[in-house]
Amino acid sequence: MKVLVFVVFVAVAGFATGAFAQSSTLAMTCAQARGIVASQGAVVLRTGPTTYDRYVRDGSFCALQETARPAWVRTADSAQCPVGGVCRSAGFSD
């Protein structure tokens, strides 16, 4: 039983790491990054070796007291790719 639990844990950890590693905007074109956000609605993307954020298609993916603010990320082919937005509290000011 312990072996089975360990095997399942390793498989899940490997899958999660692989999925997260593939979502780096630095390895995508702007069109790919925009497409992922548009198709998923809300997705966490890595924007650098140690940075990430949750990007949304529109405000319907934010909490009640939040709004979607425009967001740009660096991609393989663009220094400022408009991927959608990030959710911030309605009183938040940049």
PDB file of N, CA and C in Angstrom:
ATOM      1  N   MET A   1       0.827  -1.198   0.000  1.00  0.00           N
ATOM      2  CA  MET A   1       0.000   0.000   0.000  1.00  0.00           C
ATOM      3  C   MET A   1       0.868   1.259   0.000  1.00  0.00           C
ATOM      4  N   LYS A   2       1.935   1.254   0.821  1.00  0.00           N
ATOM      5  CA  LYS A   2       2.830   2.414   0.884  1.00  0.00           C
ATOM      6  C   LYS A   2       3.508   2.660  -0.464  1.00  0.00           C
ATOM      7  N   VAL A   3       3.849   1.577  -1.142  1.00  0.00           N
ATOM      8  CA  VAL A   3       4.487   1.706  -2.455  1.00  0.00           C
ATOM      9  C   VAL A   3       3.522   2.343  -3.443  1.00  0.00           C
ATOM     10  N   LEU A   4       2.274   1.926  -3.416  1.00  0.00           N
ATOM     11  CA  LEU A   4       1.267   2.486  -4.309  1.00  0.00           C
ATOM     12  C   LEU A   4       1.074   3.981  -4.054  1.00  0.00           C
ATOM     13  N   VAL A   5       1.006   4.376  -2.797  1.00  0.00           N
ATOM     14  CA  VAL A   5       0.855   5.788  -2.452  1.00  0.00           C
ATOM     15  C   VAL A   5       2.059   6.575  -2.950  1.00  0.00           C
ATOM     16  N   PHE A   6       3.251   6.033  -2.765  1.00  0.00           N
ATOM     17  CA  PHE A   6       4.460   6.702  -3.227  1.00  0.00           C
ATOM     18  C   PHE A   6       4.465   6.867  -4.746  1.00  0.00           C
ATOM     19  N   VAL A   7       4.095   5.814  -5.467  1.00  0.00           N
ATOM     20  CA  VAL A   7       4.060   5.863  -6.935  1.00  0.00           C
ATOM     21  C   VAL A   7       3.059   6.912  -7.411  1.00  0.00           C
ATOM     22  N   VAL A   8       1.895   6.950  -6.798  1.00  0.00           N
ATOM     23  CA  VAL A   8       0.884   7.940  -7.171  1.00  0.00           C
ATOM     24  C   VAL A   8       1.401   9.348  -6.884  1.00  0.00           C
ATOM     25  N   PHE A   9       2.032   9.540  -5.732  1.00  0.00           N
ATOM     26  CA  PHE A   9       2.574  10.852  -5.379  1.00  0.00           C
ATOM     27  C   PHE A   9       3.610  11.308  -6.396  1.00  0.00           C
ATOM     28  N   VAL A  10       4.536  10.441  -6.758  1.00  0.00           N
ATOM     29  CA  VAL A  10       5.579  10.785  -7.723  1.00  0.00           C
ATOM     30  C   VAL A  10       4.967  11.112  -9.081  1.00  0.00           C
ATOM     31  N   ALA A  11       3.982  10.345  -9.501  1.00  0.00           N
ATOM     32  CA  ALA A  11       3.335  10.595 -10.789  1.00  0.00           C
ATOM     33  C   ALA A  11       2.624  11.942 -10.797  1.00  0.00           C
ATOM     34  N   VAL A  12       1.898  12.251  -9.739  1.00  0.00           N
ATOM     35  CA  VAL A  12       1.182  13.524  -9.655  1.00  0.00           C
ATOM     36  C   VAL A  12       2.163  14.684  -9.566  1.00  0.00           C
ATOM     37  N   ALA A  13       3.203  14.543  -8.753  1.00  0.00           N
ATOM     38  CA  ALA A  13       4.199  15.607  -8.616  1.00  0.00           C
ATOM     39  C   ALA A  13       4.891  15.857  -9.949  1.00  0.00           C
ATOM     40  N   GLY A  14       5.213  14.812 -10.669  1.00  0.00           N
ATOM     41  CA  GLY A  14       5.850  14.967 -11.973  1.00  0.00           C
ATOM     42  C   GLY A  14       4.939  15.633 -12.977  1.00  0.00           C
ATOM     43  N   PHE A  15       3.674  15.268 -12.977  1.00  0.00           N
ATOM     44  CA  PHE A  15       2.714  15.883 -13.894  1.00  0.00           C
ATOM     45  C   PHE A  15       2.537  17.350 -13.571  1.00  0.00           C
ATOM     46  N   ALA A  16       2.377  17.683 -12.294  1.00  0.00           N
ATOM     47  CA  ALA A  16       2.166  19.078 -11.898  1.00  0.00           C
ATOM     48  C   ALA A  16       3.377  19.925 -12.241  1.00  0.00           C
ATOM     49  N   THR A  17       4.568  19.406 -12.008  1.00  0.00           N
ATOM     50  CA  THR A  17       5.782  20.145 -12.326  1.00  0.00           C
ATOM     51  C   THR A  17       5.889  20.349 -13.827  1.00  0.00           C
ATOM     52  N   GLY A  18       5.600  19.322 -14.596  1.00  0.00           N
ATOM     53  CA  GLY A  18       5.669  19.443 -16.050  1.00  0.00           C
ATOM     54  C   GLY A  18       4.659  20.428 -16.592  1.00  0.00           C
ATOM     55  N   ALA A  19       3.452  20.408 -16.081  1.00  0.00           N
ATOM     56  CA  ALA A  19       2.422  21.329 -16.551  1.00  0.00           C
ATOM     57  C   ALA A  19       2.793  22.769 -16.201  1.00  0.00           C
ATOM     58  N   PHE A  20       3.332  22.965 -15.000  1.00  0.00           N
ATOM     59  CA  PHE A  20       3.705  24.318 -14.588  1.00  0.00           C
ATOM     60  C   PHE A  20       4.890  24.812 -15.403  1.00  0.00           C
ATOM     61  N   ALA A  21       5.851  23.935 -15.668  1.00  0.00           N
ATOM     62  CA  ALA A  21       7.035  24.337 -16.418  1.00  0.00           C
ATOM     63  C   ALA A  21       6.677  24.727 -17.847  1.00  0.00           C
ATOM     64  N   GLN A  22       5.662  24.094 -18.412  1.00  0.00           N
ATOM     65  CA  GLN A  22       5.284  24.396 -19.783  1.00  0.00           C
ATOM     66  C   GLN A  22       4.545  25.717 -19.907  1.00  0.00           C
ATOM     67  N   SER A  23       4.093  26.313 -18.813  1.00  0.00           N
ATOM     68  CA  SER A  23       3.307  27.521 -18.893  1.00  0.00           C
ATOM     69  C   SER A  23       4.143  28.792 -18.745  1.00  0.00           C
ATOM     70  N   SER A  24       5.417  28.736 -19.103  1.00  0.00           N
ATOM     71  CA  SER A  24       6.274  29.913 -19.057  1.00  0.00           C
ATOM     72  C   SER A  24       6.037  30.772 -20.291  1.00  0.00           C
ATOM     73  N   THR A  25       5.708  32.037 -20.071  1.00  0.00           N
ATOM     74  CA  THR A  25       5.471  32.935 -21.195  1.00  0.00           C
ATOM     75  C   THR A  25       6.740  33.196 -21.993  1.00  0.00           C
ATOM     76  N   LEU A  26       7.894  33.006 -21.378  1.00  0.00           N
ATOM     77  CA  LEU A  26       9.159  33.255 -22.069  1.00  0.00           C
ATOM     78  C   LEU A  26       9.406  32.255 -23.194  1.00  0.00           C
ATOM     79  N   ALA A  27       8.726  31.122 -23.155  1.00  0.00           N
ATOM     80  CA  ALA A  27       8.874  30.100 -24.187  1.00  0.00           C
ATOM     81  C   ALA A  27       7.713  30.105 -25.175  1.00  0.00           C
ATOM     82  N   MET A  28       6.794  31.055 -25.037  1.00  0.00           N
ATOM     83  CA  MET A  28       5.609  31.130 -25.903  1.00  0.00           C
ATOM     84  C   MET A  28       5.664  32.363 -26.786  1.00  0.00           C
ATOM     85  N   THR A  29       4.934  32.296 -27.885  1.00  0.00           N
ATOM     86  CA  THR A  29       4.710  33.512 -28.661  1.00  0.00           C
ATOM     87  C   THR A  29       3.592  34.295 -27.978  1.00  0.00           C
ATOM     88  N   CYS A  30       3.446  35.536 -28.348  1.00  0.00           N
ATOM     89  CA  CYS A  30       2.375  36.359 -27.788  1.00  0.00           C
ATOM     90  C   CYS A  30       1.014  35.736 -28.105  1.00  0.00           C
ATOM     91  N   ALA A  31       0.859  35.258 -29.320  1.00  0.00           N
ATOM     92  CA  ALA A  31      -0.413  34.643 -29.716  1.00  0.00           C
ATOM     93  C   ALA A  31      -0.719  33.410 -28.874  1.00  0.00           C
ATOM     94  N   GLN A  32       0.289  32.602 -28.555  1.00  0.00           N
ATOM     95  CA  GLN A  32       0.076  31.419 -27.725  1.00  0.00           C
ATOM     96  C   GLN A  32      -0.351  31.811 -26.311  1.00  0.00           C
ATOM     97  N   ALA A  33       0.332  32.783 -25.715  1.00  0.00           N
ATOM     98  CA  ALA A  33      -0.003  33.223 -24.358  1.00  0.00           C
ATOM     99  C   ALA A  33      -1.420  33.789 -24.307  1.00  0.00           C
ATOM    100  N   ARG A  34      -1.755  34.623 -25.282  1.00  0.00           N
ATOM    101  CA  ARG A  34      -3.103  35.194 -25.342  1.00  0.00           C
ATOM    102  C   ARG A  34      -4.142  34.098 -25.542  1.00  0.00           C
ATOM    103  N   GLY A  35      -3.822  33.106 -26.367  1.00  0.00           N
ATOM    104  CA  GLY A  35      -4.740  32.008 -26.632  1.00  0.00           C
ATOM    105  C   GLY A  35      -5.019  31.165 -25.407  1.00  0.00           C
ATOM    106  N   ILE A  36      -4.000  30.912 -24.600  1.00  0.00           N
ATOM    107  CA  ILE A  36      -4.193  30.127 -23.376  1.00  0.00           C
ATOM    108  C   ILE A  36      -5.131  30.853 -22.429  1.00  0.00           C
ATOM    109  N   VAL A  37      -4.899  32.144 -22.217  1.00  0.00           N
ATOM    110  CA  VAL A  37      -5.764  32.916 -21.317  1.00  0.00           C
ATOM    111  C   VAL A  37      -7.186  32.958 -21.867  1.00  0.00           C
ATOM    112  N   ALA A  38      -7.322  33.196 -23.164  1.00  0.00           N
ATOM    113  CA  ALA A  38      -8.650  33.278 -23.776  1.00  0.00           C
ATOM    114  C   ALA A  38      -9.408  31.949 -23.671  1.00  0.00           C
ATOM    115  N   SER A  39      -8.715  30.841 -23.904  1.00  0.00           N
ATOM    116  CA  SER A  39      -9.400  29.548 -23.896  1.00  0.00           C
ATOM    117  C   SER A  39      -9.678  29.033 -22.483  1.00  0.00           C
ATOM    118  N   GLN A  40      -8.763  29.289 -21.542  1.00  0.00           N
ATOM    119  CA  GLN A  40      -8.934  28.795 -20.175  1.00  0.00           C
ATOM    120  C   GLN A  40      -9.793  29.727 -19.325  1.00  0.00           C
ATOM    121  N   GLY A  41      -9.781  31.007 -19.634  1.00  0.00           N
ATOM    122  CA  GLY A  41     -10.518  31.989 -18.841  1.00  0.00           C
ATOM    123  C   GLY A  41      -9.697  32.536 -17.702  1.00  0.00           C
ATOM    124  N   ALA A  42      -9.031  31.669 -16.961  1.00  0.00           N
ATOM    125  CA  ALA A  42      -8.135  32.055 -15.874  1.00  0.00           C
ATOM    126  C   ALA A  42      -7.024  31.021 -15.803  1.00  0.00           C
ATOM    127  N   VAL A  43      -5.785  31.481 -15.742  1.00  0.00           N
ATOM    128  CA  VAL A  43      -4.646  30.564 -15.753  1.00  0.00           C
ATOM    129  C   VAL A  43      -3.458  31.217 -15.050  1.00  0.00           C
ATOM    130  N   VAL A  44      -2.661  30.396 -14.374  1.00  0.00           N
ATOM    131  CA  VAL A  44      -1.417  30.884 -13.766  1.00  0.00           C
ATOM    132  C   VAL A  44      -0.308  30.676 -14.781  1.00  0.00           C
ATOM    133  N   LEU A  45       0.404  31.753 -15.099  1.00  0.00           N
ATOM    134  CA  LEU A  45       1.515  31.694 -16.043  1.00  0.00           C
ATOM    135  C   LEU A  45       2.800  32.148 -15.370  1.00  0.00           C
ATOM    136  N   ARG A  46       3.880  31.429 -15.662  1.00  0.00           N
ATOM    137  CA  ARG A  46       5.197  31.887 -15.210  1.00  0.00           C
ATOM    138  C   ARG A  46       5.659  32.970 -16.168  1.00  0.00           C
ATOM    139  N   THR A  47       6.178  34.057 -15.627  1.00  0.00           N
ATOM    140  CA  THR A  47       6.649  35.171 -16.451  1.00  0.00           C
ATOM    141  C   THR A  47       8.155  35.349 -16.336  1.00  0.00           C
ATOM    142  N   GLY A  48       8.789  34.504 -15.573  1.00  0.00           N
ATOM    143  CA  GLY A  48      10.232  34.535 -15.381  1.00  0.00           C
ATOM    144  C   GLY A  48      10.635  33.331 -14.555  1.00  0.00           C
ATOM    145  N   PRO A  49      11.917  33.233 -14.233  1.00  0.00           N
ATOM    146  CA  PRO A  49      12.386  32.065 -13.471  1.00  0.00           C
ATOM    147  C   PRO A  49      11.717  31.918 -12.104  1.00  0.00           C
ATOM    148  N   THR A  50      11.375  33.027 -11.468  1.00  0.00           N
ATOM    149  CA  THR A  50      10.788  32.959 -10.128  1.00  0.00           C
ATOM    150  C   THR A  50       9.525  33.798  -9.988  1.00  0.00           C
ATOM    151  N   THR A  51       8.934  34.217 -11.106  1.00  0.00           N
ATOM    152  CA  THR A  51       7.739  35.057 -11.035  1.00  0.00           C
ATOM    153  C   THR A  51       6.573  34.413 -11.777  1.00  0.00           C
ATOM    154  N   TYR A  52       5.380  34.644 -11.254  1.00  0.00           N
ATOM    155  CA  TYR A  52       4.171  34.132 -11.876  1.00  0.00           C
ATOM    156  C   TYR A  52       2.996  34.974 -11.396  1.00  0.00           C
ATOM    157  N   ASP A  53       1.878  34.859 -12.102  1.00  0.00           N
ATOM    158  CA  ASP A  53       0.658  35.536 -11.690  1.00  0.00           C
ATOM    159  C   ASP A  53      -0.515  34.804 -12.319  1.00  0.00           C
ATOM    160  N   ARG A  54      -1.694  35.139 -11.858  1.00  0.00           N
ATOM    161  CA  ARG A  54      -2.929  34.557 -12.401  1.00  0.00           C
ATOM    162  C   ARG A  54      -3.506  35.574 -13.381  1.00  0.00           C
ATOM    163  N   TYR A  55      -3.679  35.161 -14.611  1.00  0.00           N
ATOM    164  CA  TYR A  55      -4.194  36.027 -15.666  1.00  0.00           C
ATOM    165  C   TYR A  55      -5.599  35.579 -16.040  1.00  0.00           C
ATOM    166  N   VAL A  56      -6.460  36.558 -16.321  1.00  0.00           N
ATOM    167  CA  VAL A  56      -7.859  36.255 -16.615  1.00  0.00           C
ATOM    168  C   VAL A  56      -8.285  36.862 -17.947  1.00  0.00           C
ATOM    169  N   ARG A  57      -9.276  36.218 -18.553  1.00  0.00           N
ATOM    170  CA  ARG A  57      -9.834  36.704 -19.815  1.00  0.00           C
ATOM    171  C   ARG A  57     -10.633  37.982 -19.601  1.00  0.00           C
ATOM    172  N   ASP A  58     -11.406  38.023 -18.495  1.00  0.00           N
ATOM    173  CA  ASP A  58     -12.230  39.195 -18.197  1.00  0.00           C
ATOM    174  C   ASP A  58     -12.604  39.193 -16.720  1.00  0.00           C
ATOM    175  N   GLY A  59     -13.298  40.202 -16.285  1.00  0.00           N
ATOM    176  CA  GLY A  59     -13.650  40.370 -14.884  1.00  0.00           C
ATOM    177  C   GLY A  59     -14.552  39.303 -14.307  1.00  0.00           C
ATOM    178  N   SER A  60     -15.192  38.498 -15.146  1.00  0.00           N
ATOM    179  CA  SER A  60     -16.058  37.446 -14.616  1.00  0.00           C
ATOM    180  C   SER A  60     -15.256  36.356 -13.902  1.00  0.00           C
ATOM    181  N   PHE A  61     -13.946  36.333 -14.076  1.00  0.00           N
ATOM    182  CA  PHE A  61     -13.083  35.358 -13.411  1.00  0.00           C
ATOM    183  C   PHE A  61     -12.467  35.916 -12.130  1.00  0.00           C
ATOM    184  N   CYS A  62     -12.885  37.103 -11.715  1.00  0.00           N
ATOM    185  CA  CYS A  62     -12.398  37.732 -10.489  1.00  0.00           C
ATOM    186  C   CYS A  62     -13.434  37.573  -9.375  1.00  0.00           C
ATOM    187  N   ALA A  63     -12.994  37.762  -8.137  1.00  0.00           N
ATOM    188  CA  ALA A  63     -13.898  37.720  -6.986  1.00  0.00           C
ATOM    189  C   ALA A  63     -14.820  38.940  -7.016  1.00  0.00           C
ATOM    190  N   LEU A  64     -15.848  38.939  -6.170  1.00  0.00           N
ATOM    191  CA  LEU A  64     -16.848  40.017  -6.168  1.00  0.00           C
ATOM    192  C   LEU A  64     -16.262  41.418  -5.996  1.00  0.00           C
ATOM    193  N   GLN A  65     -15.318  41.569  -5.099  1.00  0.00           N
ATOM    194  CA  GLN A  65     -14.760  42.897  -4.824  1.00  0.00           C
ATOM    195  C   GLN A  65     -13.525  43.198  -5.668  1.00  0.00           C
ATOM    196  N   GLU A  66     -13.340  42.466  -6.756  1.00  0.00           N
ATOM    197  CA  GLU A  66     -12.176  42.657  -7.622  1.00  0.00           C
ATOM    198  C   GLU A  66     -12.597  43.046  -9.038  1.00  0.00           C
ATOM    199  N   THR A  67     -11.679  43.677  -9.741  1.00  0.00           N
ATOM    200  CA  THR A  67     -11.863  43.978 -11.155  1.00  0.00           C
ATOM    201  C   THR A  67     -10.636  43.493 -11.915  1.00  0.00           C
ATOM    202  N   ALA A  68     -10.812  43.253 -13.201  1.00  0.00           N
ATOM    203  CA  ALA A  68      -9.688  42.837 -14.038  1.00  0.00           C
ATOM    204  C   ALA A  68      -8.968  44.081 -14.546  1.00  0.00           C
ATOM    205  N   ARG A  69      -7.688  44.171 -14.244  1.00  0.00           N
ATOM    206  CA  ARG A  69      -6.853  45.274 -14.735  1.00  0.00           C
ATOM    207  C   ARG A  69      -6.007  44.746 -15.890  1.00  0.00           C
ATOM    208  N   PRO A  70      -5.823  45.532 -16.944  1.00  0.00           N
ATOM    209  CA  PRO A  70      -5.027  45.061 -18.089  1.00  0.00           C
ATOM    210  C   PRO A  70      -3.634  44.597 -17.654  1.00  0.00           C
ATOM    211  N   ALA A  71      -3.145  43.552 -18.310  1.00  0.00           N
ATOM    212  CA  ALA A  71      -1.830  43.002 -17.978  1.00  0.00           C
ATOM    213  C   ALA A  71      -1.053  42.668 -19.238  1.00  0.00           C
ATOM    214  N   TRP A  72       0.239  42.914 -19.168  1.00  0.00           N
ATOM    215  CA  TRP A  72       1.146  42.610 -20.257  1.00  0.00           C
ATOM    216  C   TRP A  72       2.260  41.738 -19.712  1.00  0.00           C
ATOM    217  N   VAL A  73       2.730  40.791 -20.509  1.00  0.00           N
ATOM    218  CA  VAL A  73       3.831  39.919 -20.111  1.00  0.00           C
ATOM    219  C   VAL A  73       4.867  39.857 -21.224  1.00  0.00           C
ATOM    220  N   ARG A  74       6.086  39.472 -20.855  1.00  0.00           N
ATOM    221  CA  ARG A  74       7.142  39.246 -21.842  1.00  0.00           C
ATOM    222  C   ARG A  74       6.954  37.848 -22.409  1.00  0.00           C
ATOM    223  N   THR A  75       7.029  37.749 -23.734  1.00  0.00           N
ATOM    224  CA  THR A  75       6.960  36.460 -24.412  1.00  0.00           C
ATOM    225  C   THR A  75       8.186  36.311 -25.289  1.00  0.00           C
ATOM    226  N   ALA A  76       8.292  35.188 -25.966  1.00  0.00           N
ATOM    227  CA  ALA A  76       9.451  34.937 -26.820  1.00  0.00           C
ATOM    228  C   ALA A  76       9.564  35.951 -27.956  1.00  0.00           C
ATOM    229  N   ASP A  77       8.425  36.483 -28.399  1.00  0.00           N
ATOM    230  CA  ASP A  77       8.459  37.400 -29.541  1.00  0.00           C
ATOM    231  C   ASP A  77       7.994  38.824 -29.229  1.00  0.00           C
ATOM    232  N   SER A  78       7.716  39.128 -27.970  1.00  0.00           N
ATOM    233  CA  SER A  78       7.227  40.465 -27.624  1.00  0.00           C
ATOM    234  C   SER A  78       7.639  40.840 -26.203  1.00  0.00           C
ATOM    235  N   ALA A  79       8.107  42.068 -26.037  1.00  0.00           N
ATOM    236  CA  ALA A  79       8.469  42.547 -24.698  1.00  0.00           C
ATOM    237  C   ALA A  79       7.227  42.893 -23.885  1.00  0.00           C
ATOM    238  N   GLN A  80       6.138  43.250 -24.549  1.00  0.00           N
ATOM    239  CA  GLN A  80       4.895  43.596 -23.861  1.00  0.00           C
ATOM    240  C   GLN A  80       3.709  43.015 -24.622  1.00  0.00           C
ATOM    241  N   CYS A  81       3.328  41.821 -24.236  1.00  0.00           N
ATOM    242  CA  CYS A  81       2.206  41.134 -24.866  1.00  0.00           C
ATOM    243  C   CYS A  81       0.956  41.300 -24.008  1.00  0.00           C
ATOM    244  N   PRO A  82      -0.117  41.874 -24.547  1.00  0.00           N
ATOM    245  CA  PRO A  82      -1.352  42.047 -23.768  1.00  0.00           C
ATOM    246  C   PRO A  82      -2.126  40.732 -23.669  1.00  0.00           C
ATOM    247  N   VAL A  83      -1.959  40.020 -22.557  1.00  0.00           N
ATOM    248  CA  VAL A  83      -2.555  38.690 -22.432  1.00  0.00           C
ATOM    249  C   VAL A  83      -3.978  38.701 -21.899  1.00  0.00           C
ATOM    250  N   GLY A  84      -4.399  39.771 -21.324  1.00  0.00           N
ATOM    251  CA  GLY A  84      -5.720  39.843 -20.706  1.00  0.00           C
ATOM    252  C   GLY A  84      -5.636  40.753 -19.500  1.00  0.00           C
ATOM    253  N   GLY A  85      -6.002  40.226 -18.334  1.00  0.00           N
ATOM    254  CA  GLY A  85      -5.957  41.040 -17.137  1.00  0.00           C
ATOM    255  C   GLY A  85      -5.536  40.265 -15.909  1.00  0.00           C
ATOM    256  N   VAL A  86      -5.334  40.989 -14.817  1.00  0.00           N
ATOM    257  CA  VAL A  86      -5.092  40.403 -13.513  1.00  0.00           C
ATOM    258  C   VAL A  86      -6.162  40.946 -12.569  1.00  0.00           C
ATOM    259  N   CYS A  87      -6.612  40.126 -11.648  1.00  0.00           N
ATOM    260  CA  CYS A  87      -7.640  40.557 -10.699  1.00  0.00           C
ATOM    261  C   CYS A  87      -7.007  41.352  -9.566  1.00  0.00           C
ATOM    262  N   ARG A  88      -7.555  42.518  -9.299  1.00  0.00           N
ATOM    263  CA  ARG A  88      -7.092  43.360  -8.207  1.00  0.00           C
ATOM    264  C   ARG A  88      -8.323  43.901  -7.496  1.00  0.00           C
ATOM    265  N   SER A  89      -8.179  44.193  -6.202  1.00  0.00           N
ATOM    266  CA  SER A  89      -9.321  44.718  -5.462  1.00  0.00           C
ATOM    267  C   SER A  89      -9.745  46.052  -6.078  1.00  0.00           C
ATOM    268  N   ALA A  90     -11.034  46.349  -6.016  1.00  0.00           N
ATOM    269  CA  ALA A  90     -11.584  47.517  -6.687  1.00  0.00           C
ATOM    270  C   ALA A  90     -10.918  48.813  -6.211  1.00  0.00           C
ATOM    271  N   GLY A  91     -10.427  48.865  -4.993  1.00  0.00           N
ATOM    272  CA  GLY A  91      -9.779  50.064  -4.477  1.00  0.00           C
ATOM    273  C   GLY A  91      -8.307  50.127  -4.742  1.00  0.00           C
ATOM    274  N   PHE A  92      -7.726  49.120  -5.403  1.00  0.00           N
ATOM    275  CA  PHE A  92      -6.297  49.045  -5.666  1.00  0.00           C
ATOM    276  C   PHE A  92      -5.899  50.064  -6.710  1.00  0.00           C
ATOM    277  N   SER A  93      -4.817  50.797  -6.462  1.00  0.00           N
ATOM    278  CA  SER A  93      -4.318  51.733  -7.474  1.00  0.00           C
ATOM    279  C   SER A  93      -2.877  51.395  -7.799  1.00  0.00           C
ATOM    280  N   ASP A  94      -2.547  51.415  -9.073  1.00  0.00           N
ATOM    281  CA  ASP A  94      -1.193  51.077  -9.524  1.00  0.00           C
ATOM    282  C   ASP A  94      -0.275  52.167  -9.207  1.00  0.00           C
TER     283      ASP A  94
END
